[in-house]
PDB file of N, CA and C in Angstrom:
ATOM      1  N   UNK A 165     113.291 -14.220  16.996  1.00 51.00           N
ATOM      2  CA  UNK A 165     113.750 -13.575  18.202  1.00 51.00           C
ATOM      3  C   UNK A 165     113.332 -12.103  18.228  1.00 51.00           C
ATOM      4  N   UNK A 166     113.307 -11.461  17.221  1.00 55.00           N
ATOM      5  CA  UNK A 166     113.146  -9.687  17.067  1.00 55.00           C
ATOM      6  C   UNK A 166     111.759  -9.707  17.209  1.00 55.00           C
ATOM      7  N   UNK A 167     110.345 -10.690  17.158  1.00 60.00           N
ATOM      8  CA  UNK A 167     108.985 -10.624  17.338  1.00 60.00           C
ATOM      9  C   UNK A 167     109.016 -10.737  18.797  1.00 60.00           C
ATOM     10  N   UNK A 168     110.564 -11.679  19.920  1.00 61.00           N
ATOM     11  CA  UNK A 168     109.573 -11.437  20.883  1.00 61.00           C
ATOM     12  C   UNK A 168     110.245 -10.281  21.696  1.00 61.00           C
ATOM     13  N   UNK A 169     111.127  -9.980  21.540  1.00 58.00           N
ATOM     14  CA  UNK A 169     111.500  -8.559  21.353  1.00 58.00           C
ATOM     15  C   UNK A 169     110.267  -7.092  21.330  1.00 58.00           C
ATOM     16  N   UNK A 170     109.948  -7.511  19.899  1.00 62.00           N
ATOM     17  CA  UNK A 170     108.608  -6.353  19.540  1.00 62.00           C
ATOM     18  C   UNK A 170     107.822  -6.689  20.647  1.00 62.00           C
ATOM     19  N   UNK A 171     107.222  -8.031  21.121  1.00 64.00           N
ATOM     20  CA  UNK A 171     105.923  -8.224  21.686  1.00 64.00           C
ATOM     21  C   UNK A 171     106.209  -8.034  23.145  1.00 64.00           C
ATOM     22  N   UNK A 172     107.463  -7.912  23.815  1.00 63.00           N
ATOM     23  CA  UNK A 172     108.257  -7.566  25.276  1.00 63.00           C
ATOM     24  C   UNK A 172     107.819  -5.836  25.319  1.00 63.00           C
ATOM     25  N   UNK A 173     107.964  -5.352  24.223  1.00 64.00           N
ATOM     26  CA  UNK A 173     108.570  -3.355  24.147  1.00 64.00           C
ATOM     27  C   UNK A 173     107.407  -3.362  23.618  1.00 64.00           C
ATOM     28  N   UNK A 174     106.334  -2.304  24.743  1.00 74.00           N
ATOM     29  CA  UNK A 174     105.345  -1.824  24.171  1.00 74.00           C
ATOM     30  C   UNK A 174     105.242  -0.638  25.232  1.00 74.00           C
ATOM     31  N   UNK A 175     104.888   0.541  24.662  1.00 82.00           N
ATOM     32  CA  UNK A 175     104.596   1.674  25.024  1.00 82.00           C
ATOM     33  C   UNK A 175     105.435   2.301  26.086  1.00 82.00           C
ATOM     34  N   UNK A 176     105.742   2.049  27.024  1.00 85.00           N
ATOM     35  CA  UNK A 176     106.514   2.540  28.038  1.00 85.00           C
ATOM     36  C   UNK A 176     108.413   1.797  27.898  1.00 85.00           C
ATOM     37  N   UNK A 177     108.090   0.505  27.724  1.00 85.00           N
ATOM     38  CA  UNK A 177     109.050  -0.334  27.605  1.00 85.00           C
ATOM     39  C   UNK A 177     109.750  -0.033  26.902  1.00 85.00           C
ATOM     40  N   UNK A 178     109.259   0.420  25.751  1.00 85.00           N
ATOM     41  CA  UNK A 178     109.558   0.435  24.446  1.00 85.00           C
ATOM     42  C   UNK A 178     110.485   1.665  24.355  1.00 85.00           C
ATOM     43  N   UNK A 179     110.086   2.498  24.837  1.00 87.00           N
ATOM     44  CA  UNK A 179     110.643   4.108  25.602  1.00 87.00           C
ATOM     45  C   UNK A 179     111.744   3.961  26.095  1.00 87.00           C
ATOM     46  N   UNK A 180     111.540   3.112  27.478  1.00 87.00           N
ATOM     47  CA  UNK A 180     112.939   2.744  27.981  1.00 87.00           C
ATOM     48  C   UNK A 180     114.112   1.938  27.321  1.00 87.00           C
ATOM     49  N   UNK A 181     113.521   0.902  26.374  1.00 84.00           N
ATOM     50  CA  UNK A 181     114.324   0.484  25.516  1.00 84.00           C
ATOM     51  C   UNK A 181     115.137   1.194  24.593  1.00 84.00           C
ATOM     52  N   UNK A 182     114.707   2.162  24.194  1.00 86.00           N
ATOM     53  CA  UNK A 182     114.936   3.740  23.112  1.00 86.00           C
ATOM     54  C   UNK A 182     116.050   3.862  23.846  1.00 86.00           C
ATOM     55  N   UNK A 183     115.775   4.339  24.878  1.00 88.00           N
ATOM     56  CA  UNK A 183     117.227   5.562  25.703  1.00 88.00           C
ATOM     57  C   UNK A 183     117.696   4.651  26.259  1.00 88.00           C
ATOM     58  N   UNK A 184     117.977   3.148  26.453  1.00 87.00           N
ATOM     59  CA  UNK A 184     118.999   2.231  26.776  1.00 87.00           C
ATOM     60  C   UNK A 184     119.797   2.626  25.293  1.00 87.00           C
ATOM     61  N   UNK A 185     119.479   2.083  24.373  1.00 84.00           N
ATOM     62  CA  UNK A 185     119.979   1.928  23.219  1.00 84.00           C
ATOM     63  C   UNK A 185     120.761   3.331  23.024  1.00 84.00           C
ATOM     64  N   UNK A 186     120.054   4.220  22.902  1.00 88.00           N
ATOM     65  CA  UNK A 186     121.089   5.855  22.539  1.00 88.00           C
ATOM     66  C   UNK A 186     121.684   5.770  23.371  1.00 88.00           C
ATOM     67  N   UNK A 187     122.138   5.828  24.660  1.00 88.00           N
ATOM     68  CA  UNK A 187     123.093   6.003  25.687  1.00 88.00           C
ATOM     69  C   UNK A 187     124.115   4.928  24.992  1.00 88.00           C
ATOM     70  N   UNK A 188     124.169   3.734  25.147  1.00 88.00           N
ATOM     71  CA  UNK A 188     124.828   2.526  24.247  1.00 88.00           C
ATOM     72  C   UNK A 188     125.400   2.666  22.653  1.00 88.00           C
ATOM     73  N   UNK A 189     124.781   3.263  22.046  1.00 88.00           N
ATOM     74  CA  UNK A 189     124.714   3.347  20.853  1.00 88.00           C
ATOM     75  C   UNK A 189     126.531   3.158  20.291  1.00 88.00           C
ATOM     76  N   UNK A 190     127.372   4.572  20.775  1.00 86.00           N
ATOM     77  CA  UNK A 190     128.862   4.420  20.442  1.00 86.00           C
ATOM     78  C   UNK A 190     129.305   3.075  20.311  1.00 86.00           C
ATOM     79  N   UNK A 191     129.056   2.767  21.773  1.00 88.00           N
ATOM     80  CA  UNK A 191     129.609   1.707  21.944  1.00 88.00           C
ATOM     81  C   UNK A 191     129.375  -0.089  21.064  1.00 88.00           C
ATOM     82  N   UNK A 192     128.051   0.351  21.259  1.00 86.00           N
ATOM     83  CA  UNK A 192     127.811  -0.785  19.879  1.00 86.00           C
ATOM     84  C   UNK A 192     128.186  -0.586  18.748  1.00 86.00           C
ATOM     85  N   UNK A 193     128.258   0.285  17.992  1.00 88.00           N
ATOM     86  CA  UNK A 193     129.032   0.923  16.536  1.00 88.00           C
ATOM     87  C   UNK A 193     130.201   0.394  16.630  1.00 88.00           C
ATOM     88  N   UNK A 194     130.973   0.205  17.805  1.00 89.00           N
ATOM     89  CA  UNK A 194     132.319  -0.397  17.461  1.00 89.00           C
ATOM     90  C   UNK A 194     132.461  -2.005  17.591  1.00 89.00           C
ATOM     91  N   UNK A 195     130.887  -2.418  18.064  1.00 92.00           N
ATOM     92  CA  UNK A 195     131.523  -3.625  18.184  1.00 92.00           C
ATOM     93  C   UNK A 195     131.401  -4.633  16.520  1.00 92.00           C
ATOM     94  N   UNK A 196     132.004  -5.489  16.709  1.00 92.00           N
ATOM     95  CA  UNK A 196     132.369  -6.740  15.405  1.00 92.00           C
ATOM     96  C   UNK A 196     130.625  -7.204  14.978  1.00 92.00           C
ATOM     97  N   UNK A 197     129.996  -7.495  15.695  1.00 91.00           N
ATOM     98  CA  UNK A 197     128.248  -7.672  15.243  1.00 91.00           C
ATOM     99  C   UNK A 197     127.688  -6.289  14.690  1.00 91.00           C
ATOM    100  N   UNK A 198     127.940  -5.580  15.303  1.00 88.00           N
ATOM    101  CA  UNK A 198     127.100  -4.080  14.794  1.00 88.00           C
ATOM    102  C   UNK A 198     127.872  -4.136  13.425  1.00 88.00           C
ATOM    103  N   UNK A 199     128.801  -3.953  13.274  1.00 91.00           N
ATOM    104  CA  UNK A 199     129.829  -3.861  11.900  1.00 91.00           C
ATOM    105  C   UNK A 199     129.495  -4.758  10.975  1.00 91.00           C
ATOM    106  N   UNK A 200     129.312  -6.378  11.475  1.00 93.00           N
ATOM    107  CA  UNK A 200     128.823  -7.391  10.147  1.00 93.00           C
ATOM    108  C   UNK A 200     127.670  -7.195  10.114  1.00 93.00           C
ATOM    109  N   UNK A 201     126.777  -6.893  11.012  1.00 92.00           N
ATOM    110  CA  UNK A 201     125.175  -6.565  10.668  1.00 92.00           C
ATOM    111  C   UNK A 201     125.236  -5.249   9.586  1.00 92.00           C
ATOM    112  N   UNK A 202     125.751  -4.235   9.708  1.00 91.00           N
ATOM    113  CA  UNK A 202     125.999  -3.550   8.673  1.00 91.00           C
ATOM    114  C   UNK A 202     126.429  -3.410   7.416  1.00 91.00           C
ATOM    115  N   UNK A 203     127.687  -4.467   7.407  1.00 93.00           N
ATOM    116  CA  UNK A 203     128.082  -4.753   6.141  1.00 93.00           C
ATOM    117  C   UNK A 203     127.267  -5.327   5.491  1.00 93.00           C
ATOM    118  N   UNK A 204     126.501  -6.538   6.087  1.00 94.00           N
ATOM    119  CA  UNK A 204     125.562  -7.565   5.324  1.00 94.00           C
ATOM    120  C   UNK A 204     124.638  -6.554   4.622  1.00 94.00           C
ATOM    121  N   UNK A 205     123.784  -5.527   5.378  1.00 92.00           N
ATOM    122  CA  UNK A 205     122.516  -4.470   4.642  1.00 92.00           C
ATOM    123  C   UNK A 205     122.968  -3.717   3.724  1.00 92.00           C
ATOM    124  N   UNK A 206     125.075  -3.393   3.625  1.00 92.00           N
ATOM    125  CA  UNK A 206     125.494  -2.729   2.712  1.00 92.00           C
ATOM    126  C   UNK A 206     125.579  -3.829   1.471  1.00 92.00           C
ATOM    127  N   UNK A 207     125.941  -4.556   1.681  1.00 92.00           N
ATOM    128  CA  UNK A 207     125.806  -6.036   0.315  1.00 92.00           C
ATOM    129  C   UNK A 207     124.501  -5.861   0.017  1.00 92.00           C
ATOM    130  N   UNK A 208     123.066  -5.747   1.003  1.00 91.00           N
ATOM    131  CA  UNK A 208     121.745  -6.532   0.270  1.00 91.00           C
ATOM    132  C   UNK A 208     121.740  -4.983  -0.424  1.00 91.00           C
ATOM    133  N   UNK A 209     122.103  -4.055  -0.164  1.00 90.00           N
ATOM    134  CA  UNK A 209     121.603  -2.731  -0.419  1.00 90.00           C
ATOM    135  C   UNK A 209     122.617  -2.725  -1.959  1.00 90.00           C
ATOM    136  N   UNK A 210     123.646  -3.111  -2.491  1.00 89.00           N
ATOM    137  CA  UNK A 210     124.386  -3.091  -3.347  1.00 89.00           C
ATOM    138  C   UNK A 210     123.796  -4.348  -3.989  1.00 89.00           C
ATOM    139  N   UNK A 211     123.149  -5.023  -4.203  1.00 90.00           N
ATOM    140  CA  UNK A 211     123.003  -6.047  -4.829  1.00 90.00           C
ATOM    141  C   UNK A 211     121.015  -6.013  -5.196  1.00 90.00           C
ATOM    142  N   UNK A 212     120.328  -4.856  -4.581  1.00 90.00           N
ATOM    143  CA  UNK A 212     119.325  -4.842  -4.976  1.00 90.00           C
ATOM    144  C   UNK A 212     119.646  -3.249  -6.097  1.00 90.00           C
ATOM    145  N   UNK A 213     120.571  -2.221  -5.757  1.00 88.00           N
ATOM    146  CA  UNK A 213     120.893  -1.551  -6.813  1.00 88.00           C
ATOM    147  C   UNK A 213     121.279  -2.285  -8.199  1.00 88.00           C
ATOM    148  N   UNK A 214     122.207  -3.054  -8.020  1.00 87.00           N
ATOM    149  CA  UNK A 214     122.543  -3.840  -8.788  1.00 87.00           C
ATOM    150  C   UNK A 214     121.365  -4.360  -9.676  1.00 87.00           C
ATOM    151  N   UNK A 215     120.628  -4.941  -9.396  1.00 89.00           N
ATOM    152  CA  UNK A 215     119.480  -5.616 -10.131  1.00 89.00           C
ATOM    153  C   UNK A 215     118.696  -4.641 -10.404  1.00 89.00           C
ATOM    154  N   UNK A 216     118.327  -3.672  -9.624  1.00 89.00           N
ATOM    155  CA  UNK A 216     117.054  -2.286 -10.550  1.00 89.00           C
ATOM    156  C   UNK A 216     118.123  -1.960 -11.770  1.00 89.00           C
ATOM    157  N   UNK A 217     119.447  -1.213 -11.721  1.00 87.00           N
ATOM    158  CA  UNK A 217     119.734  -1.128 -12.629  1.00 87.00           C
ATOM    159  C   UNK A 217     120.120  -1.638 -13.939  1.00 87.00           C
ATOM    160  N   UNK A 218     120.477  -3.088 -13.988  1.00 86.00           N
ATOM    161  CA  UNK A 218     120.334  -4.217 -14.806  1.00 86.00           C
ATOM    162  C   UNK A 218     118.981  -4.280 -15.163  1.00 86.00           C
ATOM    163  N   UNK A 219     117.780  -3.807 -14.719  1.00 86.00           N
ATOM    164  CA  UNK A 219     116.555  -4.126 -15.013  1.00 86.00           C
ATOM    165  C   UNK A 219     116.310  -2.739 -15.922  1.00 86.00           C
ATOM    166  N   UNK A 220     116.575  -1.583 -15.251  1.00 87.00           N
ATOM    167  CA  UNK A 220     116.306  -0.203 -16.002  1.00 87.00           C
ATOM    168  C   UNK A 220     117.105  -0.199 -17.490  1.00 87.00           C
ATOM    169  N   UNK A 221     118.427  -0.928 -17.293  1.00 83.00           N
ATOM    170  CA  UNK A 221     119.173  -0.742 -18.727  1.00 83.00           C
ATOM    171  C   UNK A 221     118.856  -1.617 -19.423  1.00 83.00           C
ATOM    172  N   UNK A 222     118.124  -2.718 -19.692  1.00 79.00           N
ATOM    173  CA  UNK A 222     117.716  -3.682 -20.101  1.00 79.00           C
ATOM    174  C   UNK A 222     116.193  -3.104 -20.845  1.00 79.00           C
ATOM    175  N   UNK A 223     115.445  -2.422 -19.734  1.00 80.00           N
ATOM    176  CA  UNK A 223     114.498  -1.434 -20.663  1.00 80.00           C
ATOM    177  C   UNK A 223     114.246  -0.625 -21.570  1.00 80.00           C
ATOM    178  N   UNK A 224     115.949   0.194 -21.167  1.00 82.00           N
ATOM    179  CA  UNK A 224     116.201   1.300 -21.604  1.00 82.00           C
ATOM    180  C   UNK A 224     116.487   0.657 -23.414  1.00 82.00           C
ATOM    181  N   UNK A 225     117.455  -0.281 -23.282  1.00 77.00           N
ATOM    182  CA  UNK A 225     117.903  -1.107 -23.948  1.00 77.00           C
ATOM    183  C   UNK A 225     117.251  -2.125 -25.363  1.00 77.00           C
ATOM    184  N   UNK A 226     115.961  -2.254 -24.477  1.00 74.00           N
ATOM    185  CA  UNK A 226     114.952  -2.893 -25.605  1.00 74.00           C
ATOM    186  C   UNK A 226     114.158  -1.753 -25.975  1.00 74.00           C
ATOM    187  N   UNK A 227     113.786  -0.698 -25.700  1.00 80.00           N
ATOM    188  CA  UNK A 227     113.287   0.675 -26.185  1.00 80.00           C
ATOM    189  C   UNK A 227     114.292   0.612 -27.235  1.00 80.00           C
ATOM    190  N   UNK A 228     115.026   1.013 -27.134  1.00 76.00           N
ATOM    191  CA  UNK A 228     115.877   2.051 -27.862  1.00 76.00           C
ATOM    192  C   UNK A 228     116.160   0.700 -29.433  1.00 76.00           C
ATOM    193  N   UNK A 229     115.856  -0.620 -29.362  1.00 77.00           N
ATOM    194  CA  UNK A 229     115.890  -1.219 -30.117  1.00 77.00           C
ATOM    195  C   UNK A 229     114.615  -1.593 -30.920  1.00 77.00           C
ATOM    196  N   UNK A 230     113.549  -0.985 -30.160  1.00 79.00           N
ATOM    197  CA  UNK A 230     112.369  -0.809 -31.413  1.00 79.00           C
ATOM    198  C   UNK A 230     112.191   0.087 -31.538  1.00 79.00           C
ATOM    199  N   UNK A 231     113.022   1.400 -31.429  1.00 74.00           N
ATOM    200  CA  UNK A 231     112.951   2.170 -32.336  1.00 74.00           C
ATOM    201  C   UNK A 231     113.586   2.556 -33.660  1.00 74.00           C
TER     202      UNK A 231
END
């Protein structure tokens, strides 16, 4: 759905689409979709920290054991 979206908004459209959205913007922030769409990117965003750092201490970890 968001490709035909992209392939609808091009150059001018795309403009007007912009300043629909900022004028709107508040108002979507409060709604229940804007909020779970957010939470979900705060989970993928906590769960890919999660794994670099399990990966960095795990490095850190086998270093420090051949030495």
């Amino acid at each position: 759905m968001a490709g035909a979206w992209d392939s609808m908004a091009k150059g001018p459209e795309r403009e007007w689409f912009r300043k629909r959205f900022d004028m709107f913007q508040d108002i979507l922030k409060e709604s229940w979709v804007y909020q779970e769409i957010g939470q979900e990117f705060l989970e993928q965003g906590y769960e890919k920290g999660l794994e670099k750092g399990l990966k960095k201490g795990l490095e850190q970890g086998l270093e420090l054991g051949r030495e």
